CSV table of C-alpha atoms and ligand atoms in Angstrom, one decimal:
chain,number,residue,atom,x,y,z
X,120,UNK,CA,86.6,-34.2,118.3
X,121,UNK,CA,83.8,-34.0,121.5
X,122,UNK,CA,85.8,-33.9,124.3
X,123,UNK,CA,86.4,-37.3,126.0
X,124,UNK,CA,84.2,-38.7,128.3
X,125,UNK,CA,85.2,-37.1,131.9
X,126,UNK,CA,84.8,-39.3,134.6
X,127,UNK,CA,81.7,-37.8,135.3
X,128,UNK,CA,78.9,-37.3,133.2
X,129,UNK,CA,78.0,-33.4,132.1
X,130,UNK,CA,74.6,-32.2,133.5
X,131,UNK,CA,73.0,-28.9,131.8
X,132,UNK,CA,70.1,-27.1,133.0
X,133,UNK,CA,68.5,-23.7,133.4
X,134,UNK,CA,65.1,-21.4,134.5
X,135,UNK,CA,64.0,-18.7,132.3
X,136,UNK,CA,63.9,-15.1,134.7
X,137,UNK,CA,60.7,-14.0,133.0
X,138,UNK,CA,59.3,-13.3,136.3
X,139,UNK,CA,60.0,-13.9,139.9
X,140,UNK,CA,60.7,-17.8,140.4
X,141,UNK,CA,58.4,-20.0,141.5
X,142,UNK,CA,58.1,-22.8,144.3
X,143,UNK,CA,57.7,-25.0,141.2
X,144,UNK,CA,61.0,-24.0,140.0
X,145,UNK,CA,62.8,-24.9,143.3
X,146,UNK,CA,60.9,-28.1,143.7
X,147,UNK,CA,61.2,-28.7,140.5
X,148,UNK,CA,64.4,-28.2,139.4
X,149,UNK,CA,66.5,-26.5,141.7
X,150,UNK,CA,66.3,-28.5,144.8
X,151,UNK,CA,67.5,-31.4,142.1
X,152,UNK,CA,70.0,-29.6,141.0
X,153,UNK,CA,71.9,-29.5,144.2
X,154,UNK,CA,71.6,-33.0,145.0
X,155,UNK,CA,73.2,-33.4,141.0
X,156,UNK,CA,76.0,-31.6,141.9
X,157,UNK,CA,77.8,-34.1,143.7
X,158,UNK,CA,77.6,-37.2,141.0
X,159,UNK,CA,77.6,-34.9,137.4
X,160,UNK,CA,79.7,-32.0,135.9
X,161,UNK,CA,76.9,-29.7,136.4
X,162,UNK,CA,76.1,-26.6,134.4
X,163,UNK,CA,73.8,-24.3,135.8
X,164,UNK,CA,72.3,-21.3,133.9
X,165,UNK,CA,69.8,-18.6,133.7
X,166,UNK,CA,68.4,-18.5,130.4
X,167,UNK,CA,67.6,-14.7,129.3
X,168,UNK,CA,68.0,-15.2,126.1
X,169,UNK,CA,65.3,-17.6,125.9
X,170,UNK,CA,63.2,-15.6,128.5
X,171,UNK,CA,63.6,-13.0,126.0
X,172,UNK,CA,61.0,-15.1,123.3
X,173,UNK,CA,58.3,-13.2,125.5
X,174,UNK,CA,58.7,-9.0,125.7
X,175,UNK,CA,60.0,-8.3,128.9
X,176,UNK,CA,60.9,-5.0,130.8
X,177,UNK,CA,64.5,-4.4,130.9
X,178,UNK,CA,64.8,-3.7,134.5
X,179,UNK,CA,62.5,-6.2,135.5
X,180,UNK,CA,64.7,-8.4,133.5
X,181,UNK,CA,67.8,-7.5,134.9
X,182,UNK,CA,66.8,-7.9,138.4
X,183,UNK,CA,65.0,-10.8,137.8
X,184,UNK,CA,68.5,-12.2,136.0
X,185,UNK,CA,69.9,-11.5,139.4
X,186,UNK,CA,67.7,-12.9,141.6
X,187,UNK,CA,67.3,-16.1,140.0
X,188,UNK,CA,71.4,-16.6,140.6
X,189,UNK,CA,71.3,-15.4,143.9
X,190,UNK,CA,68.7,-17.8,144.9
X,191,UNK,CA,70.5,-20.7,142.7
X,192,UNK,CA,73.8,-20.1,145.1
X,193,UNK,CA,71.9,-19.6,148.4
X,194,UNK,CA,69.8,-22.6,147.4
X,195,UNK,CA,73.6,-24.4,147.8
X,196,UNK,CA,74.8,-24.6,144.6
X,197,UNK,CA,78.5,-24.8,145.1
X,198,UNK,CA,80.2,-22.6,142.9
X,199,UNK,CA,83.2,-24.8,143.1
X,200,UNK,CA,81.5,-28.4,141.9
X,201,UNK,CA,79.6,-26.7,139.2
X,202,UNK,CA,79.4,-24.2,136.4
X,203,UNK,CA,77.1,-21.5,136.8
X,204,UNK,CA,75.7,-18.3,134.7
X,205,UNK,CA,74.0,-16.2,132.7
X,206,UNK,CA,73.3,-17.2,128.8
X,207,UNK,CA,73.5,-14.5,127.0
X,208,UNK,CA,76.7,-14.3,128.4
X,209,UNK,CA,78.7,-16.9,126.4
X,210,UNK,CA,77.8,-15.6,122.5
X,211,UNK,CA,78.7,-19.0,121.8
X,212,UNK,CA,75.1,-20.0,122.2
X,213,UNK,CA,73.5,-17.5,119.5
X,214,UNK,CA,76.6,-18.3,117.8
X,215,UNK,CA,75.9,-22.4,117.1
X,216,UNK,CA,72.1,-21.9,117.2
X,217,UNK,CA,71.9,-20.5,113.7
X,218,UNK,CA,74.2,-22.8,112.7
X,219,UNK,CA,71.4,-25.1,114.1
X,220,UNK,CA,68.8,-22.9,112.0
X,221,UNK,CA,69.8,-24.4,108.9
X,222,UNK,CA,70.0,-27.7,110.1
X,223,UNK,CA,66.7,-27.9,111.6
X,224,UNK,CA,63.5,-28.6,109.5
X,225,UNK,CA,60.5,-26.3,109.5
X,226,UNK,CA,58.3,-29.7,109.4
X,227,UNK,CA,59.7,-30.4,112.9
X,228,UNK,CA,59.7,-27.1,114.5
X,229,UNK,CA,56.3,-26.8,113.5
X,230,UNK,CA,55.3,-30.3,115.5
X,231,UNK,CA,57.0,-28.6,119.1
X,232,UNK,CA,54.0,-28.6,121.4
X,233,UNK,CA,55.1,-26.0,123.6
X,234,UNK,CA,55.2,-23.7,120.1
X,235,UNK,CA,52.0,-24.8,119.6
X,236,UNK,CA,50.8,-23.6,123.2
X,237,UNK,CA,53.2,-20.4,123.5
X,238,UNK,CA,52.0,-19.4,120.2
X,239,UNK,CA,48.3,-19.8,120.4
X,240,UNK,CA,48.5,-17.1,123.4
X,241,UNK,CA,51.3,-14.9,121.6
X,242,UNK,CA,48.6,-12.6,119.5
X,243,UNK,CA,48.8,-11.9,115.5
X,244,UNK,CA,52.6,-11.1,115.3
X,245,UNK,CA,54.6,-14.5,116.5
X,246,UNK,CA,57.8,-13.9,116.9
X,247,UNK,CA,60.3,-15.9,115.5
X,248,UNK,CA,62.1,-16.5,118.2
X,249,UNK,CA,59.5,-18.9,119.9
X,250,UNK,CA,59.3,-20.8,116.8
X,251,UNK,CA,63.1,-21.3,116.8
X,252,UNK,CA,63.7,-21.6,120.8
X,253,UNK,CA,64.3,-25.4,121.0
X,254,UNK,CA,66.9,-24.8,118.3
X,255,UNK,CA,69.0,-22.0,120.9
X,256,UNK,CA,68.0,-24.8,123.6
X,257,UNK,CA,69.5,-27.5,121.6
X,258,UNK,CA,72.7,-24.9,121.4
X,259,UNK,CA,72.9,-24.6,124.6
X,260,UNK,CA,72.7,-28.6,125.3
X,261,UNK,CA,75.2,-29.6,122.5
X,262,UNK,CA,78.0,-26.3,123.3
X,263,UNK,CA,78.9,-28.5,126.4
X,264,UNK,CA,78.7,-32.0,125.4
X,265,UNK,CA,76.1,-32.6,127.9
X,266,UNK,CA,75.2,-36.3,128.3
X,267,UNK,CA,71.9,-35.3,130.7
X,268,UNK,CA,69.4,-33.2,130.6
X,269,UNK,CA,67.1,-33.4,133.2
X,270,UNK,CA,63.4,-32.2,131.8
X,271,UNK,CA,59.8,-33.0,133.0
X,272,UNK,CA,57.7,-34.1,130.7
X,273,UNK,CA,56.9,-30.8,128.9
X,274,UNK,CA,60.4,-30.5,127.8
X,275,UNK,CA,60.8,-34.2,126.9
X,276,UNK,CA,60.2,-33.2,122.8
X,277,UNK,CA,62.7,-30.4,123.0
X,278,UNK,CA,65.6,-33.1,123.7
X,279,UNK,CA,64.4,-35.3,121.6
X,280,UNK,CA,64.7,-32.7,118.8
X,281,UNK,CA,67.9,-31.8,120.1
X,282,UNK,CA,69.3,-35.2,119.7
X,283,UNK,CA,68.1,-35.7,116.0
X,284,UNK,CA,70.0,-32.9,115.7
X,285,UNK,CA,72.9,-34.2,117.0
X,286,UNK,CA,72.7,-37.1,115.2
X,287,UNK,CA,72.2,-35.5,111.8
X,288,UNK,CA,74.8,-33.6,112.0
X,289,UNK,CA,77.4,-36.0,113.3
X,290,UNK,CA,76.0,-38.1,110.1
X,291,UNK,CA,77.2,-35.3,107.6
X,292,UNK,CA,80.5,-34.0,109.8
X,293,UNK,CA,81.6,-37.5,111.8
X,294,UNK,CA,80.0,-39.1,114.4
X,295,UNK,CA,82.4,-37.2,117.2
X,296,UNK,CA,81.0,-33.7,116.2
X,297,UNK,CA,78.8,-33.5,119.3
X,298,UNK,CA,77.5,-36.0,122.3
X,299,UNK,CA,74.0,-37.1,121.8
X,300,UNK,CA,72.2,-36.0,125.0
X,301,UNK,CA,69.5,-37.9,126.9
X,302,UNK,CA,66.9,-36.8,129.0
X,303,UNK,CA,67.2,-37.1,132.6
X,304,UNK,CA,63.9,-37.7,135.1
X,305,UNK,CA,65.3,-37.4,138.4
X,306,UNK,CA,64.0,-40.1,141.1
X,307,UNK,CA,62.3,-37.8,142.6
X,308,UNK,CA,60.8,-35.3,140.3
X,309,UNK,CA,58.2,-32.7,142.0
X,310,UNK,CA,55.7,-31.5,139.9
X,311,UNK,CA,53.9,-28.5,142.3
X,312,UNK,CA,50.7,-26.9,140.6
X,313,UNK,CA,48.8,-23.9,140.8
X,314,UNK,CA,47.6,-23.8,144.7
X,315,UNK,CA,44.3,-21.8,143.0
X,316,UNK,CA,43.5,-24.0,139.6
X,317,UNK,CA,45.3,-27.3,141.1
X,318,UNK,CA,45.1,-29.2,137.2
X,319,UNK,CA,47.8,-26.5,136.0
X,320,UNK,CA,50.9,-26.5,137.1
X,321,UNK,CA,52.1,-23.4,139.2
X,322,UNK,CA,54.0,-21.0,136.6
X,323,UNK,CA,55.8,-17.9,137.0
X,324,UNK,CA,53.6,-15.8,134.7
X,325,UNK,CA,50.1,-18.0,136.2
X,326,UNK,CA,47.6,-14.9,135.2
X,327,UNK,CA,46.6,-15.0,138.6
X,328,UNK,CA,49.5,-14.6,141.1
X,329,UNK,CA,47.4,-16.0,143.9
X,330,UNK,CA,48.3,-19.5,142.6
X,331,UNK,CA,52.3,-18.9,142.3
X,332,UNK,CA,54.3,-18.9,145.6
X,333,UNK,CA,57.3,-16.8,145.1
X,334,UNK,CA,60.4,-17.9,146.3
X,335,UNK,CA,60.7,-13.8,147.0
X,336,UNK,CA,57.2,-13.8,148.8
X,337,UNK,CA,56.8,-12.8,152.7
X,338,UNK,CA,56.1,-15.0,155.6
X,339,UNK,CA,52.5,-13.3,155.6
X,340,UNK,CA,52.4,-13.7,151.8
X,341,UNK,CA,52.8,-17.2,152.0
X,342,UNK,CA,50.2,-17.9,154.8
X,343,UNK,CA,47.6,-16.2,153.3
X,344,UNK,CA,48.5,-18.3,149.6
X,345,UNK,CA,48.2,-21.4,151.3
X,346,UNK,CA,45.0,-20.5,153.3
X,347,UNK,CA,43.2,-19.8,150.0
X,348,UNK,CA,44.4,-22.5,148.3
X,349,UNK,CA,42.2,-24.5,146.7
X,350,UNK,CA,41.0,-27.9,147.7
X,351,UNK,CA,37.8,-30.0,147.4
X,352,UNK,CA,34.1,-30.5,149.2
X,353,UNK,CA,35.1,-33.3,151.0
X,354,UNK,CA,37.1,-33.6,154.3
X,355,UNK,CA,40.2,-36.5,154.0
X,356,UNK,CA,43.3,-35.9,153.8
X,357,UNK,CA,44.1,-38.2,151.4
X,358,UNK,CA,46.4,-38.2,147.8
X,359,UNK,CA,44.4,-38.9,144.8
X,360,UNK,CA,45.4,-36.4,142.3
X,361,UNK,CA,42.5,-37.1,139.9
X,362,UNK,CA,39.6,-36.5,142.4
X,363,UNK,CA,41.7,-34.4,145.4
X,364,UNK,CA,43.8,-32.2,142.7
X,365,UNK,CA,44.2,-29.6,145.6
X,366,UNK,CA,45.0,-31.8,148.7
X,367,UNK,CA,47.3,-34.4,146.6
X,368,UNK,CA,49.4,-30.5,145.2
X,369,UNK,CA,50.0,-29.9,149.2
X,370,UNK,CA,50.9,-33.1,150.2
X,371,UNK,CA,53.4,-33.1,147.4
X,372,UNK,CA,54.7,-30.0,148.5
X,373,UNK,CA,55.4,-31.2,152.1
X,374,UNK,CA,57.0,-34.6,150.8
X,375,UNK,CA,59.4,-32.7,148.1
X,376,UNK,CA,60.4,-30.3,151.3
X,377,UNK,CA,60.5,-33.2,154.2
X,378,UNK,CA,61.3,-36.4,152.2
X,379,UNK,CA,58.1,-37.6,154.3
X,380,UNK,CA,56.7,-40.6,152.3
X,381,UNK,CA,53.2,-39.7,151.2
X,382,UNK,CA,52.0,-42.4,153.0
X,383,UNK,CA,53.4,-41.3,156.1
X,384,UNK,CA,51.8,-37.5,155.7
X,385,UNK,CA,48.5,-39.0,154.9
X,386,UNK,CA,49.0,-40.8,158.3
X,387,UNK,CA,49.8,-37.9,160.4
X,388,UNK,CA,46.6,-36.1,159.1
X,389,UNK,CA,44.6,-38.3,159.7
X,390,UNK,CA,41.1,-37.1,161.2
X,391,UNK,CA,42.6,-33.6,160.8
X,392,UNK,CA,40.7,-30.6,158.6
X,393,UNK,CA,42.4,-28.9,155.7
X,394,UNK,CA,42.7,-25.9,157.5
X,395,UNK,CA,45.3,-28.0,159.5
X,396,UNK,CA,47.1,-28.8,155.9
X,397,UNK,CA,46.7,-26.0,154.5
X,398,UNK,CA,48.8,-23.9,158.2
X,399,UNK,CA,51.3,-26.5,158.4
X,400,UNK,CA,52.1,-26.9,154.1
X,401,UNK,CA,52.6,-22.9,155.0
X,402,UNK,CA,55.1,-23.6,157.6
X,403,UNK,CA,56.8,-25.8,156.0
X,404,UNK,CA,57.6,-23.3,152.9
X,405,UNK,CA,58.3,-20.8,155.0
X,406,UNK,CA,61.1,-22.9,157.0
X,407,UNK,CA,62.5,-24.2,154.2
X,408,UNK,CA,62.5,-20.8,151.9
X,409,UNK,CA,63.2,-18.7,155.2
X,410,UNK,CA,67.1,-19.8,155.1
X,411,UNK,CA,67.4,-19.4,151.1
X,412,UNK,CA,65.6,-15.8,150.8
X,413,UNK,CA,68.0,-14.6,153.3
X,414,UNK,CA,71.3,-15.8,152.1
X,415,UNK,CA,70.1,-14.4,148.5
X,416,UNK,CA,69.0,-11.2,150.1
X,417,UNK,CA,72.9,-10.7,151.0
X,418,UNK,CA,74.0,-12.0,147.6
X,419,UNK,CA,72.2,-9.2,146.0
X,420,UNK,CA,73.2,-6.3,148.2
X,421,UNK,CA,76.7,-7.0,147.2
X,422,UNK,CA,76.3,-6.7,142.7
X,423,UNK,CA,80.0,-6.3,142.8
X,424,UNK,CA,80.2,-9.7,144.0
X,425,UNK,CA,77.4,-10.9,142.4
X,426,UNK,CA,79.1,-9.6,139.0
X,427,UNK,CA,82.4,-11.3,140.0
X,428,UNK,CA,80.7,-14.4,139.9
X,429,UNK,CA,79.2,-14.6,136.9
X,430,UNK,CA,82.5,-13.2,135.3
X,431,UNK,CA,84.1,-16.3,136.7
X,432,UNK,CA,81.5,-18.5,135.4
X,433,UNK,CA,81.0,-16.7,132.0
X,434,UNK,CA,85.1,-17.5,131.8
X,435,UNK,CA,84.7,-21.1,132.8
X,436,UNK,CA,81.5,-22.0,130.7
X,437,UNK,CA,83.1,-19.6,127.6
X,438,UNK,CA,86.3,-21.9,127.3
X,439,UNK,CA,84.5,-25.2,127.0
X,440,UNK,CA,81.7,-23.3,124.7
X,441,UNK,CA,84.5,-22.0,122.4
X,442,UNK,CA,86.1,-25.4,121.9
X,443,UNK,CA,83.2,-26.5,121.2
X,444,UNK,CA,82.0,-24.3,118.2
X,445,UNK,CA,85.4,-23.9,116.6
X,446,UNK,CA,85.4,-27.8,116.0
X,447,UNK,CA,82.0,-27.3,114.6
X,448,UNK,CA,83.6,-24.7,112.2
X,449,UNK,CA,86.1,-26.4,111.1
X,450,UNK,CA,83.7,-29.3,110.0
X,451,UNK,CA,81.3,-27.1,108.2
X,452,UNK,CA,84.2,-25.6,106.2
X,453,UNK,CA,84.1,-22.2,107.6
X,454,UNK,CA,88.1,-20.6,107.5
X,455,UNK,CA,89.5,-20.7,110.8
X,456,UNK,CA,90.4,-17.2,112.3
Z,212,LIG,N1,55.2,-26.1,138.7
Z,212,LIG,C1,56.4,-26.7,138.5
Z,212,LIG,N2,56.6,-27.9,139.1
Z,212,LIG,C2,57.8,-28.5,138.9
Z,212,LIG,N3,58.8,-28.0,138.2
Z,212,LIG,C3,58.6,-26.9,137.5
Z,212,LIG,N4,59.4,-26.1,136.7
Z,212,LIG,C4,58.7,-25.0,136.4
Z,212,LIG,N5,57.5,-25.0,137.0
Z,212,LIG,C5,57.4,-26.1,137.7
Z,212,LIG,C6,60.7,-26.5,136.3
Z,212,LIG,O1,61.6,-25.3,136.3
Z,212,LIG,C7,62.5,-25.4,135.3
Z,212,LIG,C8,62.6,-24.2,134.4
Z,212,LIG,O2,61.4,-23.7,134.0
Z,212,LIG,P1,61.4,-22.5,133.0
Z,212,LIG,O3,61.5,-21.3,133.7
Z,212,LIG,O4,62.5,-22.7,131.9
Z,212,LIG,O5,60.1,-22.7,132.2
Z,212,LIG,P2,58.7,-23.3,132.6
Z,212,LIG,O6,58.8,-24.7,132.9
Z,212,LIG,O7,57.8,-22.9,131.5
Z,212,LIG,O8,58.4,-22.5,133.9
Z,212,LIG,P3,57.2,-21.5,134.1
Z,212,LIG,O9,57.4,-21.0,135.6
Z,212,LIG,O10,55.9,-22.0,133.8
Z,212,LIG,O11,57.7,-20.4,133.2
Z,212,LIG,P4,57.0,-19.3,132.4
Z,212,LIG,O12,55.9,-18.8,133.3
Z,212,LIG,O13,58.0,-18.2,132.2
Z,212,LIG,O14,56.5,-19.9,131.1
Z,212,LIG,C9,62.2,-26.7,134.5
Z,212,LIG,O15,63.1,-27.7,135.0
Z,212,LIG,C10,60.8,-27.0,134.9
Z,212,LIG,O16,60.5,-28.4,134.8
């Protein structure tokens, strides 16, 4: 049966390493994650096997595999509060998503928006795999009986699905087979878009790179990003992300970083230029990214380390992933080895 209820509730989350990560991603997602780690169970992951959807080089991949952990741990995730690594680590995932395959219906599949997006820009020859990713992503959610799941609004379907799932199944094999998961919105949930087309939201594979702030970038890097970022024809500072897209995106960014009520920002530039928003939005990145790029620059001068972690957490995230599919097993009928 699912494991019992611990006393607290299990968190799952994870950022594909297609490409360098993005301010978005730490905003985003990251930045929450620490705060999580205190209240939930938390398990932490980057996802290569679902970065692999898209073709990616495989050193690229591999150092981008890297650097998203390192930046995850100097970020502050606390290696001994949460369980963190890499997903094609645990073949438990692959494992219980094609037992998810034949459970999942083409009809829904088919209704995913983010398939519909992904595949209108992926050419002639689809791959499978992007047809079938929320069926590994509902793997990787029901492997650890996670309760939470916290998603913004473009992965809202993809738990939903996941928790039809859940419930399917539990209806043919018993209602303990796995722990229907809900989505989480954190209280505070950043949503930072693209500082050069400020209606789309800032992505690590954003066509231009202009837009994207890299949590990898340099000082001068950053600067010059923020000095060409895009704004309006008017002149007030003020949030209004229908008619100010551009000024609202920076004022977010300083309020996710600060904790400054937007109010309160608004109020400080008051009378001020964007030029003035645009410098001190810089400054504030770079303070806040200075710190983190640092600590994961040491992190991934030492792989041996680096490797040592993610053995520990393939171990730790392996064990719980294992129970899990066995008693799925058993259910379906398969022999036990
Ligand atoms: N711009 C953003 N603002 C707030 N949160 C963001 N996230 C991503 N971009 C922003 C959050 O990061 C987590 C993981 O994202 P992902 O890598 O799994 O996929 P994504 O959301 O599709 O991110 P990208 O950068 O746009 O990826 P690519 O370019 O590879 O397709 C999620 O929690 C997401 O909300």
């Amino acid at each position: 049966m699912a494991t019992p209820a611990p006393s607290k509730k299990v968190i799952l989350s994870g950022i594909q390493p297609t490409n360098r990560l993005t301010l978005g991603n730490y905003l985003g997602a990251i930045k929450n994650w620490v705060k999580l780690q205190k209240d939930f169970h938390c398990h932490y992951m980057a996802v290569d096997l679902h970065a692999y959807t898209v073709r990616q080089d495989p050193e690229a991949l591999r150092n981008n595999t890297y650097t998203a952990i390192a930046i995850y741990i100097a970020s502050g995730i606390d290696l001994e509060h949460c369980t963190l690594f890499v997903q094609s680590h645990i073949p438990q995932h692959a494992q219980l998503a094609w037992l998810l395959n034949c459970n999942g219906y083409m009809g829904e599949l088919s209704r995913m928006t983010q398939y519909k997006d992904k595949s209108s820009k992926a050419g002639a020859n689809i791959p499978v795999g992007l047809f079938t990713y929320p069926l590994l992503m509902a793997a990787d959610i029901l492997l650890y009986d996670t309760h939470l799941v916290p998603v913004g609004d473009d992965q809202k379907q993809h738990v939903e699905l996941t928790r039809d799932l859940a419930q399917r199944m539990n209806g043919l094999y018993g209602d303990d087979t796995f722990v229907v998961p809900e989505p989480y919105i954190p209280p505070v949930a950043a949503r930072v878009m693209d500082l050069l087309s400020p209606t789309n939201k800032m992505s690590k594979s954003a066509v231009n790179e202009n837009g994207s702030i890299f949590l990898t970038d340099s000082p001068t890097d950053i600067e010059k990003k923020f000095k060409r970022a895009e704004t309006d024809s008017g002149k007030e500072i003020r949030h209004d992300r229908q008619n100010k897209p551009g000024v609202s995106n920076l004022i977010d960014i300083q309020a996710a970083i600060t904790g400054e009520s937007i109010a309160a920002i608004e109020a400080r530039y008051d009378g001020k230029m964007y030029g003035h928003l645009k410098v001190e939005t810089a400054e504030i990145v770079k303070q806040e990214l200075g710190p983190i790029q640092k600590h994961a620059q040491e992190l991934l001068a030492d792989k041996t380390e680096l490797d040592r972690i993610l053995k520990q957490g393939a171990e730790k995230a392996r064990a719980k992933a294992e129970v899990t599919l066995r008693r799925v097993h058993e259910r379906i009928g398969f022999i036990m080895s």
